[in-house]
Coordinates of C-alpha atoms and ligand atoms in Angstrom, one line a residue:
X1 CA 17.5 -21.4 0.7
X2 CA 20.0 -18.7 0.5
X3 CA 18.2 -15.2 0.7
X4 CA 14.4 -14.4 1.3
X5 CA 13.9 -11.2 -0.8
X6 CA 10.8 -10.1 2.1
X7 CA 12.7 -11.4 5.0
X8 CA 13.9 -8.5 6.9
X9 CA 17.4 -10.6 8.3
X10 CA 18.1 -12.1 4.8
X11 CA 18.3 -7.9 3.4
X12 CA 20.2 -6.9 7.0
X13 CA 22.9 -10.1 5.9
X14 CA 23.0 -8.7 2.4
X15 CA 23.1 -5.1 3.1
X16 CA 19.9 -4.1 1.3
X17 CA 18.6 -2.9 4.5
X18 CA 20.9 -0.6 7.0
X19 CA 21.8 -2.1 10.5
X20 CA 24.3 -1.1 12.9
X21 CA 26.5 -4.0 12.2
X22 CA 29.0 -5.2 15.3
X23 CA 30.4 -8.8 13.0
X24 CA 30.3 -9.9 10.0
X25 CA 31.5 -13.3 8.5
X26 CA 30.5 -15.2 6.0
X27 CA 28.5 -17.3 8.0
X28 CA 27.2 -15.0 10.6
X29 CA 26.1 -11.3 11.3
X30 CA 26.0 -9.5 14.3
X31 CA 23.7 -6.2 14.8
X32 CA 21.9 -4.0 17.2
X33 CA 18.2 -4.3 17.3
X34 CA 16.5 -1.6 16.5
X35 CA 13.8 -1.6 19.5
X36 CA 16.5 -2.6 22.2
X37 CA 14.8 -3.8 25.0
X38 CA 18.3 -4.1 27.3
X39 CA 21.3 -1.3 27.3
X40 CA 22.4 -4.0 25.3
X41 CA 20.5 -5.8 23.0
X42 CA 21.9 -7.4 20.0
X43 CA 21.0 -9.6 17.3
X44 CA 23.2 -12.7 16.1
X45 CA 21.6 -14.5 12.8
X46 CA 23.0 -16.9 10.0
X47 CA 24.0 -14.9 6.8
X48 CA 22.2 -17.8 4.7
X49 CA 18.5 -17.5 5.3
X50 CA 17.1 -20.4 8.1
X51 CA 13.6 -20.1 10.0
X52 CA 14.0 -21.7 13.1
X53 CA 15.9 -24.4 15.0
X54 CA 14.1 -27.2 13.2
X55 CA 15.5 -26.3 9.9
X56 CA 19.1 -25.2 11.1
X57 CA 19.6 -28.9 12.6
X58 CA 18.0 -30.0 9.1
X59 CA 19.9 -28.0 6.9
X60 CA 23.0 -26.8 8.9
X61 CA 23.2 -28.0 12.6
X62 CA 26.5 -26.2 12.8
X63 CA 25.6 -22.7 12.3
X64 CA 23.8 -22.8 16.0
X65 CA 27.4 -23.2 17.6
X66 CA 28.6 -20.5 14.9
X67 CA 25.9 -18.4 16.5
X68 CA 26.7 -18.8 19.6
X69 CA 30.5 -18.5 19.1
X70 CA 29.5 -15.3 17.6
X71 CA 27.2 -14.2 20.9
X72 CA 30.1 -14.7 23.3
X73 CA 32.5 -12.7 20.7
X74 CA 30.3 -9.6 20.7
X75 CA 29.7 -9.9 24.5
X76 CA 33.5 -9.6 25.3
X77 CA 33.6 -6.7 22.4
X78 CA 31.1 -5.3 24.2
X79 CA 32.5 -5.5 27.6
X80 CA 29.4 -7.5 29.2
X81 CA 31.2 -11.0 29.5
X82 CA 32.2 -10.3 33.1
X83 CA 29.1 -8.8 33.8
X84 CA 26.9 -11.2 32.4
X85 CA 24.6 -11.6 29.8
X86 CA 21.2 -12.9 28.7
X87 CA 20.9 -15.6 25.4
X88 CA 17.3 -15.8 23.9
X89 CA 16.4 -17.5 21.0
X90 CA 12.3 -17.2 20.6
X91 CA 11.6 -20.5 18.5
X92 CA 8.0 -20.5 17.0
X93 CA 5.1 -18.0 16.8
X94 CA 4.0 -19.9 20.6
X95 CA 7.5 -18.3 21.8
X96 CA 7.3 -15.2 20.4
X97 CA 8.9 -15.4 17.5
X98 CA 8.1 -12.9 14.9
X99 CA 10.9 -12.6 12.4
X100 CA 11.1 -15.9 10.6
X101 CA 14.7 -15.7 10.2
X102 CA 16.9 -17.6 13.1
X103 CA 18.2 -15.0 15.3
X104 CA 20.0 -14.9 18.8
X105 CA 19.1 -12.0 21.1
X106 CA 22.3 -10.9 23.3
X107 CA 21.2 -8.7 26.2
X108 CA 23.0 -7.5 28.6
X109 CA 23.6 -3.6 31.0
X110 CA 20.1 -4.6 33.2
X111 CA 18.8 -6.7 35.9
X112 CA 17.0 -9.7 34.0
X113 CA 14.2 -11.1 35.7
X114 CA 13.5 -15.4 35.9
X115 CA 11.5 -16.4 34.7
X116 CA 11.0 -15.1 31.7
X117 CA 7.9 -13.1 30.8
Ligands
LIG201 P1 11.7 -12.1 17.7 O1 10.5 -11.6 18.5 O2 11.4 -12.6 16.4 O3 12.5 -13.0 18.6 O4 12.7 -10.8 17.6 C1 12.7 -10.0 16.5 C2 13.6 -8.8 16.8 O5 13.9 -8.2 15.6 C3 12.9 -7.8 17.7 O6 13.6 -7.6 18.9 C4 12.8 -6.5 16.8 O7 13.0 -5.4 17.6 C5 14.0 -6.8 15.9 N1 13.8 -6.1 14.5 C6 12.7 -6.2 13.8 N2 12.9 -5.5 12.6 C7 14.2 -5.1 12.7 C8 15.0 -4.3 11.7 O8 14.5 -3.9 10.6 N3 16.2 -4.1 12.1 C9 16.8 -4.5 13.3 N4 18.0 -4.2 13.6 N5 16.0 -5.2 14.2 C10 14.8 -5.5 13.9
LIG202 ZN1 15.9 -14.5 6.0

């Protein structure tokens, strides 16, 4: 499935809905999320809509290391490599997943607690 016309990732990847975009590629796009909960809090997603991590290793396993490639990327654009920063991927309602559109969250500029809430 290329684009989702209600999914809210599929219109940020296509431009029909604004986003502060960091990285673009045509496999990948990097944005800010727009209820940050971290000084840094960004969002990495496939451009080609994918729900979760079932169907990415279904329909294109690669696009996770894409994804991450992309995390680290925007980390050292963003100055926060040295520093450190936090990778979450909420797989599944259970998990707290409420965009059904893969997404990595890269957060970084505050103390991060473990474990997780
Ligand atoms: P989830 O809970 O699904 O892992 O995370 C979804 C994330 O998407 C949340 O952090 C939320 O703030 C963010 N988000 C939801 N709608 C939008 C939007 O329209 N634009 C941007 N940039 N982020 C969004
Ligand atoms: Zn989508």
């Amino acid at each position: 499935m290329a684009e989702i016309e209600e999914c809210i990732f599929c219109k940020v990847a296509h431009g029909k809905l604004p986003a502060y975009i960091l990285y673009k590629d045509d496999f990948v796009v990097a944005f800010h999320d727009i209820n940050p909960q971290a000084p840094v809090h960004v969002l990495v997603v496939p451009t080609r809509h994918i729900s979760d991590l079932e169907a990415a290793a279904e329909q294109e396993p690669e696009i996770v290391g894409r994804m991450f490639q992309v995390a680290a990327k925007v980390a050292g654009d963003l100055n926060v490599a040295k520093n450190g920063y936090r990778l979450v991927l909420n797989n599944g309602v259970g998990a707290g997943q409420i965009v059904p559109h893969l997404h990595l969250h890269v957060m970084s500029g505050r103390r991060f607690g473990w474990p997780p809430g």
